[in-house]
Amino acid sequence: MRHAALKGSGSYKPDNIVHNRTFEFLVDTSDEWIRSRTGIEKRPVTIDENTSDLAFEASIRALRDASMQAEDIDLIIVATVTGDYFFPGVSQLLQRRLGCGNITAFDINAACTGFIYALEIADQMIKGGRFDTALIVGAEVLTKFTDFSDRNTCVLFGDAAGAMVLTASKAPGIITTSTHARGDLEGYLHMESYPLKKDFQTIEDSRPFINMNGREIFRFATTVIPEVVEELLGHEGMNLDALDMIVAHQANKRIIDKASKALAFPKEKMYLNIESTGNTSAASVPLAIDEAIKDDRLQSGDTFAAVAFGAGLTWGGALITLGGLS
Ligand code: UT7
């Protein structure tokens, strides 16, 4: 049977680092509150690089890690809600800049769950036999849409990109995936687009901003993370002890701690890098996976669950066994 496997990974964070103390000058908050309520200490914030620039740097690193060239890729999927433009997509900018052939390239929007959706789509497209090698990327510049006068959101986000090269393989690297949505809960986390134009009037500059009910998202996340891990294991008749690690969307350290408790899964096997990344939305999971691999926390032969949740509301996960990584 034909499968898809992870051949290489890469990530990129802008050099400019913003520490919690900076927010004390912007809103009524404190380093202590941000650390204790979220686990975040600092986050990368881009100054002059846009989403496609971050995606490009992460992709170059993933290709190098996979010992592959841009010409080897026949599919690009980028998960983002903060593209350089409404159109063209980041995927098409990436395709030109990498120098791939005239291949299939498209963006998807599933917010912070976007990378998991991209992974599921690429896995199915490779298994279907039409595509052999996919570059999948999660890239975000959420700070473009952050209201820096709103303490409920402005302290949370960072900018980054993570990328993976998936190739057709005989062994199942991507063991199984699962994605879900509940549109009825969309009001808990959303960002307005431009308003409809009435009578052809000119729209005054009303920039959209992220709007979130943090408490409800927190409750949602702590329910769906354990659920989706159990669901993925159930697909394969596997137990939790088959997992070497869980890599969850880095939105809040307390969410990850609660999921560990609910699952009775060791805390030290829940990957954490939120202290230095903040919440990077669709970039969060591939960035965390890449950092876990580069730090030798994940090694060839290891099996882990990657899980995410976000606006939509959406959630999902994947079980992955690493093999053949450099
Ligand atoms: O990527 C997916 C999307 N996002 C998430 O997953 C976020 C999920 N939610 C969370 O991580 C947490 O709910 C937050 C970190 C956003 C908030 O933490 P919390 O412990 O749930 O706080 P809360 O919303 O219950 O608010 C408690 C208090 C409120 O004050 P009052 O009403 O009790 O006086 C907030 O106004 O904390 C206040 N607060 C802050 N105080 C200082 C909210 N933000 C801040 C802040 N600094 N930055």
CSV table of C-alpha atoms and ligand atoms in Angstrom, one decimal:
chain,number,residue,atom,x,y,z
A,1,MET,CA,0.0,0.0,0.0
A,2,ARG,CA,1.1,3.6,-0.7
A,3,HIS,CA,1.7,5.9,2.2
A,4,ALA,CA,3.1,9.4,2.9
A,5,ALA,CA,6.1,9.9,5.1
A,6,LEU,CA,7.9,12.9,6.6
A,7,LYS,CA,11.2,13.3,4.7
A,8,GLY,CA,12.4,16.7,6.1
A,9,SER,CA,11.3,19.6,8.2
A,10,GLY,CA,12.4,23.2,8.6
A,11,SER,CA,11.3,26.3,10.5
A,12,TYR,CA,12.0,30.0,10.7
A,13,LYS,CA,11.5,32.7,13.3
A,14,PRO,CA,12.2,36.4,12.7
A,15,ASP,CA,15.3,37.7,14.6
A,16,ASN,CA,13.3,40.5,16.3
A,17,ILE,CA,12.3,39.2,19.8
A,18,VAL,CA,9.7,41.0,21.9
A,19,HIS,CA,9.8,40.3,25.7
A,20,ASN,CA,6.7,40.5,27.9
A,21,ARG,CA,7.9,43.7,29.6
A,22,THR,CA,7.3,45.6,26.3
A,23,PHE,CA,3.6,45.0,26.8
A,24,GLU,CA,3.7,46.7,30.2
A,25,PHE,CA,4.2,50.0,28.2
A,26,LEU,CA,1.3,49.3,25.9
A,27,VAL,CA,-1.5,47.9,28.0
A,28,ASP,CA,-2.4,47.2,31.7
A,29,THR,CA,-0.5,43.9,32.0
A,30,SER,CA,2.6,42.5,33.6
A,31,ASP,CA,5.4,40.0,32.8
A,32,GLU,CA,4.2,38.0,35.8
A,33,TRP,CA,0.6,37.8,34.5
A,34,ILE,CA,1.7,36.7,31.0
A,35,ARG,CA,4.1,34.1,32.2
A,36,SER,CA,1.8,32.6,34.8
A,37,ARG,CA,-1.4,32.6,32.7
A,38,THR,CA,0.1,31.6,29.4
A,39,GLY,CA,3.7,30.3,29.8
A,40,ILE,CA,4.9,32.9,27.3
A,41,GLU,CA,8.2,34.8,28.0
A,42,LYS,CA,9.0,36.2,24.6
A,43,ARG,CA,7.9,35.9,21.0
A,44,PRO,CA,9.4,36.6,17.5
A,45,VAL,CA,7.7,39.6,15.8
A,46,THR,CA,8.6,40.4,12.2
A,47,ILE,CA,9.6,43.9,11.3
A,48,ASP,CA,10.1,43.8,7.5
A,49,GLU,CA,9.5,40.2,6.5
A,50,ASN,CA,6.0,39.2,5.3
A,51,THR,CA,4.3,35.8,5.6
A,52,SER,CA,5.7,34.5,2.3
A,53,ASP,CA,9.2,35.5,3.4
A,54,LEU,CA,8.9,33.4,6.6
A,55,ALA,CA,7.4,30.5,4.5
A,56,PHE,CA,10.2,30.7,2.0
A,57,GLU,CA,12.9,30.5,4.7
A,58,ALA,CA,11.2,27.5,6.5
A,59,SER,CA,10.7,25.8,3.1
A,60,ILE,CA,14.4,26.1,2.1
A,61,ARG,CA,15.4,24.5,5.4
A,62,ALA,CA,12.9,21.7,5.0
A,63,LEU,CA,14.1,21.0,1.5
A,64,ARG,CA,17.7,21.0,2.7
A,65,ASP,CA,16.8,18.6,5.6
A,66,ALA,CA,15.1,16.3,3.0
A,67,SER,CA,18.1,16.5,0.7
A,68,MET,CA,15.7,17.6,-2.0
A,69,GLN,CA,15.5,20.4,-4.6
A,70,ALA,CA,12.6,22.6,-5.4
A,71,GLU,CA,12.2,20.7,-8.8
A,72,ASP,CA,11.4,17.5,-6.8
A,73,ILE,CA,8.2,19.0,-5.3
A,74,ASP,CA,4.9,18.5,-7.2
A,75,LEU,CA,2.5,19.9,-4.6
A,76,ILE,CA,2.6,23.0,-2.3
A,77,ILE,CA,-0.1,23.6,0.4
A,78,VAL,CA,0.3,26.6,2.6
A,79,ALA,CA,-1.9,27.0,5.7
A,80,THR,CA,-2.3,30.6,6.7
A,81,VAL,CA,-4.8,33.2,7.7
A,82,THR,CA,-2.4,36.1,7.2
A,83,GLY,CA,-1.2,35.9,3.6
A,84,ASP,CA,0.7,38.7,2.0
A,85,TYR,CA,-2.4,39.4,-0.1
A,86,PHE,CA,-6.0,38.1,-0.3
A,87,PHE,CA,-4.8,36.8,-3.6
A,88,PRO,CA,-2.5,35.4,-4.9
A,89,GLY,CA,-1.9,32.9,-2.2
A,90,VAL,CA,1.4,32.5,-0.3
A,91,SER,CA,1.7,29.0,-1.9
A,92,GLN,CA,1.9,30.6,-5.4
A,93,LEU,CA,4.4,33.2,-4.2
A,94,LEU,CA,6.4,30.3,-2.7
A,95,GLN,CA,6.2,28.3,-5.9
A,96,ARG,CA,7.7,31.1,-8.0
A,97,ARG,CA,10.4,32.0,-5.4
A,98,LEU,CA,11.5,28.4,-4.9
A,99,GLY,CA,11.7,27.9,-8.6
A,100,CYS,CA,9.4,24.8,-8.7
A,101,GLY,CA,7.8,23.8,-12.0
A,102,ASN,CA,4.2,24.8,-12.8
A,103,ILE,CA,2.9,22.5,-10.0
A,104,THR,CA,-0.3,22.5,-8.0
A,105,ALA,CA,-0.1,25.2,-5.3
A,106,PHE,CA,-2.9,26.4,-3.0
A,107,ASP,CA,-3.6,28.0,0.4
A,108,ILE,CA,-6.0,26.8,3.0
A,109,ASN,CA,-7.6,28.5,5.9
A,110,ALA,CA,-8.4,26.5,9.0
A,111,ALA,CA,-6.8,29.0,11.4
A,112,CYS,CA,-4.5,27.4,14.0
A,113,THR,CA,-5.6,23.9,12.9
A,114,GLY,CA,-4.5,24.8,9.3
A,115,PHE,CA,-1.3,22.8,9.3
A,116,ILE,CA,-3.1,19.6,10.5
A,117,TYR,CA,-5.7,20.1,7.7
A,118,ALA,CA,-2.9,20.6,5.2
A,119,LEU,CA,-1.2,17.5,6.4
A,120,GLU,CA,-4.4,15.5,6.0
A,121,ILE,CA,-5.0,16.8,2.5
A,122,ALA,CA,-1.4,16.2,1.4
A,123,ASP,CA,-1.4,12.7,2.9
A,124,GLN,CA,-4.6,11.8,1.0
A,125,MET,CA,-3.3,13.4,-2.3
A,126,ILE,CA,-0.1,11.4,-2.0
A,127,LYS,CA,-1.9,8.2,-1.1
A,128,GLY,CA,-4.2,8.7,-4.0
A,129,GLY,CA,-1.2,8.3,-6.3
A,130,ARG,CA,-1.4,11.6,-8.3
A,131,PHE,CA,1.3,13.4,-6.3
A,132,ASP,CA,4.7,12.1,-5.0
A,133,THR,CA,6.3,14.9,-3.0
A,134,ALA,CA,4.5,17.6,-1.1
A,135,LEU,CA,5.8,20.8,0.6
A,136,ILE,CA,3.4,21.7,3.3
A,137,VAL,CA,3.8,24.9,5.2
A,138,GLY,CA,2.2,26.8,8.1
A,139,ALA,CA,3.1,30.4,8.0
A,140,GLU,CA,1.7,33.4,9.9
A,141,VAL,CA,2.3,37.0,10.7
A,142,LEU,CA,-0.5,37.4,13.2
A,143,THR,CA,0.9,40.6,14.5
A,144,LYS,CA,-0.4,42.3,11.3
A,145,PHE,CA,-3.9,41.8,12.7
A,146,THR,CA,-3.2,42.3,16.4
A,147,ASP,CA,-4.8,45.1,18.3
A,148,PHE,CA,-2.0,46.4,20.5
A,149,SER,CA,-4.5,48.2,22.7
A,150,ASP,CA,-6.3,44.9,23.6
A,151,ARG,CA,-4.6,43.1,26.5
A,152,ASN,CA,-6.8,40.0,26.0
A,153,THR,CA,-5.0,39.2,22.7
A,154,CYS,CA,-1.9,41.4,22.1
A,155,VAL,CA,0.3,39.5,24.5
A,156,LEU,CA,-0.3,36.1,23.0
A,157,PHE,CA,0.9,36.1,19.4
A,158,GLY,CA,4.2,35.6,17.6
A,159,ASP,CA,5.2,35.4,13.9
A,160,ALA,CA,6.9,32.3,12.4
A,161,ALA,CA,6.7,29.5,9.8
A,162,GLY,CA,7.2,25.8,9.8
A,163,ALA,CA,7.5,23.4,6.8
A,164,MET,CA,7.6,19.7,6.0
A,165,VAL,CA,8.4,17.7,2.9
A,166,LEU,CA,6.2,14.6,2.6
A,167,THR,CA,7.0,11.9,0.1
A,168,ALA,CA,5.4,8.7,-1.0
A,169,SER,CA,6.7,5.7,0.9
A,170,LYS,CA,6.0,2.0,1.5
A,171,ALA,CA,6.0,2.4,5.2
A,172,PRO,CA,3.3,4.5,6.9
A,173,GLY,CA,5.0,7.7,8.2
A,174,ILE,CA,1.7,9.6,8.5
A,175,ILE,CA,-0.2,6.8,10.3
A,176,THR,CA,-3.6,8.5,10.5
A,177,THR,CA,-5.2,11.9,10.6
A,178,SER,CA,-8.4,13.5,11.8
A,179,THR,CA,-10.0,16.9,11.3
A,180,HIS,CA,-13.2,18.5,12.7
A,181,ALA,CA,-15.1,21.7,12.7
A,182,ARG,CA,-17.9,23.3,14.7
A,183,GLY,CA,-19.1,26.4,12.8
A,184,ASP,CA,-21.7,27.0,15.5
A,185,LEU,CA,-18.9,28.2,17.8
A,186,GLU,CA,-17.4,30.6,15.3
A,187,GLY,CA,-18.2,33.7,17.5
A,188,TYR,CA,-15.6,32.7,20.1
A,189,LEU,CA,-12.7,33.6,17.8
A,190,HIS,CA,-12.9,35.6,14.7
A,191,MET,CA,-11.5,38.4,12.6
A,192,GLU,CA,-13.7,40.6,10.5
A,193,SER,CA,-13.1,41.0,6.8
A,194,TYR,CA,-13.9,44.3,5.1
A,195,PRO,CA,-17.6,45.3,5.3
A,196,LEU,CA,-20.0,44.9,2.4
A,197,LYS,CA,-20.0,48.0,0.2
A,198,LYS,CA,-23.4,49.7,0.2
A,199,ASP,CA,-24.2,52.0,-2.7
A,200,PHE,CA,-20.6,51.9,-4.0
A,201,GLN,CA,-19.4,54.0,-1.1
A,202,THR,CA,-15.7,54.1,-0.3
A,203,ILE,CA,-14.8,52.2,2.8
A,204,GLU,CA,-13.0,54.1,5.4
A,205,ASP,CA,-9.8,52.4,6.6
A,206,SER,CA,-11.2,50.0,9.2
A,207,ARG,CA,-8.4,47.4,9.6
A,208,PRO,CA,-9.6,44.0,10.8
A,209,PHE,CA,-8.4,42.8,14.2
A,210,ILE,CA,-8.4,39.4,16.0
A,211,ASN,CA,-11.3,39.1,18.5
A,212,MET,CA,-11.3,36.3,21.0
A,213,ASN,CA,-13.3,34.9,24.0
A,214,GLY,CA,-10.2,33.4,25.6
A,215,ARG,CA,-12.0,31.6,28.4
A,216,GLU,CA,-14.3,29.7,26.0
A,217,ILE,CA,-11.4,28.8,23.7
A,218,PHE,CA,-9.5,27.6,26.7
A,219,ARG,CA,-12.5,25.3,27.7
A,220,PHE,CA,-12.9,24.1,24.1
A,221,ALA,CA,-9.2,23.3,23.7
A,222,THR,CA,-8.9,21.3,27.0
A,223,THR,CA,-11.8,19.2,25.8
A,224,VAL,CA,-10.8,18.5,22.2
A,225,ILE,CA,-7.1,17.8,22.6
A,226,PRO,CA,-7.6,14.7,24.7
A,227,GLU,CA,-10.6,13.7,22.6
A,228,VAL,CA,-8.7,13.8,19.3
A,229,VAL,CA,-5.6,12.0,20.7
A,230,GLU,CA,-7.9,9.2,21.9
A,231,GLU,CA,-9.7,9.2,18.5
A,232,LEU,CA,-6.4,8.9,16.5
A,233,LEU,CA,-5.2,6.1,18.7
A,234,GLY,CA,-8.6,4.4,18.4
A,235,HIS,CA,-8.3,4.4,14.5
A,236,GLU,CA,-5.2,2.2,14.8
A,237,GLY,CA,-6.1,0.2,17.9
A,238,MET,CA,-3.1,1.8,19.7
A,239,ASN,CA,-2.6,2.8,23.3
A,240,LEU,CA,-1.2,6.0,24.8
A,241,ASP,CA,2.0,4.2,25.7
A,242,ALA,CA,2.8,3.9,22.0
A,243,LEU,CA,3.4,7.6,21.9
A,244,ASP,CA,6.8,9.0,22.5
A,245,MET,CA,5.5,12.6,22.5
A,246,ILE,CA,2.4,14.8,22.0
A,247,VAL,CA,3.1,18.0,20.1
A,248,ALA,CA,0.1,20.3,20.7
A,249,HIS,CA,-0.7,23.7,19.3
A,250,GLN,CA,1.3,26.1,21.5
A,251,ALA,CA,-1.5,28.5,22.6
A,252,ASN,CA,-1.2,28.3,26.3
A,253,LYS,CA,1.0,26.2,28.6
A,254,ARG,CA,-1.9,25.7,31.0
A,255,ILE,CA,-4.0,24.1,28.1
A,256,ILE,CA,-1.1,21.7,27.4
A,257,ASP,CA,-0.8,20.9,31.2
A,258,LYS,CA,-4.5,20.2,31.5
A,259,ALA,CA,-4.5,17.9,28.4
A,260,SER,CA,-1.6,16.0,29.9
A,261,LYS,CA,-3.6,15.5,33.1
A,262,ALA,CA,-6.8,14.6,31.3
A,263,LEU,CA,-5.0,11.9,29.3
A,264,ALA,CA,-2.8,10.8,32.2
A,265,PHE,CA,0.1,11.3,29.8
A,266,PRO,CA,3.5,12.3,31.3
A,267,LYS,CA,4.0,16.1,31.3
A,268,GLU,CA,7.6,15.8,30.2
A,269,LYS,CA,6.4,14.1,27.0
A,270,MET,CA,4.2,17.1,26.1
A,271,TYR,CA,6.4,19.3,23.9
A,272,LEU,CA,6.6,22.9,24.9
A,273,ASN,CA,8.3,25.8,23.2
A,274,ILE,CA,5.6,28.4,23.8
A,275,GLU,CA,7.9,30.3,26.3
A,276,SER,CA,9.9,31.6,23.3
A,277,THR,CA,7.4,31.5,20.5
A,278,GLY,CA,4.0,32.7,21.7
A,279,ASN,CA,1.0,31.5,19.7
A,280,THR,CA,2.0,31.4,16.0
A,281,SER,CA,-1.3,29.9,14.8
A,282,ALA,CA,-0.8,27.6,11.7
A,283,ALA,CA,3.0,27.8,12.2
A,284,SER,CA,2.8,26.5,15.7
A,285,VAL,CA,2.7,22.8,15.1
A,286,PRO,CA,5.3,22.5,12.3
A,287,LEU,CA,7.6,24.9,14.2
A,288,ALA,CA,7.2,22.8,17.4
A,289,ILE,CA,7.8,19.5,15.5
A,290,ASP,CA,10.9,20.9,13.7
A,291,GLU,CA,12.3,22.2,17.0
A,292,ALA,CA,11.7,18.9,18.7
A,293,ILE,CA,13.5,17.1,15.9
A,294,LYS,CA,16.4,19.5,15.8
A,295,ASP,CA,16.8,19.3,19.7
A,296,ASP,CA,16.8,15.5,19.4
A,297,ARG,CA,13.6,15.3,21.5
A,298,LEU,CA,12.1,13.4,18.6
A,299,GLN,CA,14.2,10.9,16.8
A,300,SER,CA,14.0,8.5,13.9
A,301,GLY,CA,11.6,5.7,14.8
A,302,ASP,CA,9.6,7.8,17.3
A,303,THR,CA,5.8,8.0,17.1
A,304,PHE,CA,4.0,11.1,18.2
A,305,ALA,CA,0.7,12.8,18.0
A,306,ALA,CA,0.4,16.3,16.6
A,307,VAL,CA,-2.8,18.1,17.6
A,308,ALA,CA,-4.2,21.6,17.1
A,309,PHE,CA,-7.4,23.7,17.6
A,310,GLY,CA,-8.4,27.1,16.6
A,311,ALA,CA,-10.9,29.5,14.9
A,312,GLY,CA,-13.8,27.9,13.0
A,313,LEU,CA,-13.9,26.4,15.5
A,314,THR,CA,-11.7,23.7,14.1
A,315,TRP,CA,-9.5,21.0,15.6
A,316,GLY,CA,-7.6,17.9,14.5
A,317,GLY,CA,-4.6,15.7,14.8
A,318,ALA,CA,-2.2,13.3,13.2
A,319,LEU,CA,-0.2,10.3,14.3
A,320,ILE,CA,3.3,10.3,12.8
A,321,THR,CA,6.2,8.0,12.9
A,322,LEU,CA,9.5,9.5,12.0
A,323,GLY,CA,11.9,7.8,9.7
A,324,GLY,CA,14.6,8.6,7.2
A,325,LEU,CA,15.3,12.0,8.6
A,326,SER,CA,18.8,13.6,8.3
B,1,UT7,O1,-4.8,29.6,19.0
B,1,UT7,C1,-6.1,29.4,19.5
B,1,UT7,C2,-6.7,30.7,20.0
B,1,UT7,N1,-6.3,31.1,21.3
B,1,UT7,C3,-6.2,30.4,22.4
B,1,UT7,O2,-6.1,29.2,22.5
B,1,UT7,C4,-6.3,31.1,23.8
B,1,UT7,C5,-7.1,30.3,24.8
B,1,UT7,N2,-7.3,31.0,26.0
B,1,UT7,C6,-6.3,31.4,26.8
B,1,UT7,O3,-5.1,31.1,26.6
B,1,UT7,C7,-6.6,32.2,28.1
B,1,UT7,O4,-8.0,32.2,28.2
B,1,UT7,C8,-6.1,33.6,28.1
B,1,UT7,C9,-4.5,33.6,28.2
B,1,UT7,C10,-6.4,34.3,26.8
B,1,UT7,C11,-6.7,34.4,29.2
B,1,UT7,O5,-6.3,33.8,30.4
B,1,UT7,P1,-7.5,33.5,31.5
B,1,UT7,O6,-6.8,32.9,32.7
B,1,UT7,O7,-8.5,32.6,30.8
B,1,UT7,O8,-8.0,34.9,31.8
B,1,UT7,P2,-9.5,35.4,31.7
B,1,UT7,O9,-9.9,35.6,30.2
B,1,UT7,O10,-10.4,34.5,32.5
B,1,UT7,O11,-9.4,36.8,32.4
B,1,UT7,C12,-9.1,36.9,33.8
B,1,UT7,C13,-8.7,38.3,34.1
B,1,UT7,C14,-9.7,39.3,33.5
B,1,UT7,O12,-9.8,40.4,34.4
B,1,UT7,P3,-11.1,40.5,35.3
B,1,UT7,O13,-12.3,40.6,34.4
B,1,UT7,O14,-11.1,39.2,36.2
B,1,UT7,O15,-10.9,41.7,36.1
B,1,UT7,C15,-9.0,39.8,32.2
B,1,UT7,O16,-9.4,41.1,31.9
B,1,UT7,O17,-7.5,38.6,33.5
B,1,UT7,C16,-7.6,39.8,32.7
B,1,UT7,N3,-6.6,39.8,31.6
B,1,UT7,C17,-5.4,40.3,31.8
B,1,UT7,N4,-4.7,40.8,32.8
B,1,UT7,C18,-3.5,41.2,32.7
B,1,UT7,C19,-6.8,39.4,30.4
B,1,UT7,N5,-5.6,39.6,29.7
B,1,UT7,C20,-4.7,40.1,30.5
B,1,UT7,C21,-3.4,40.6,30.4
B,1,UT7,N6,-2.8,41.1,31.5
B,1,UT7,N7,-2.7,40.5,29.3
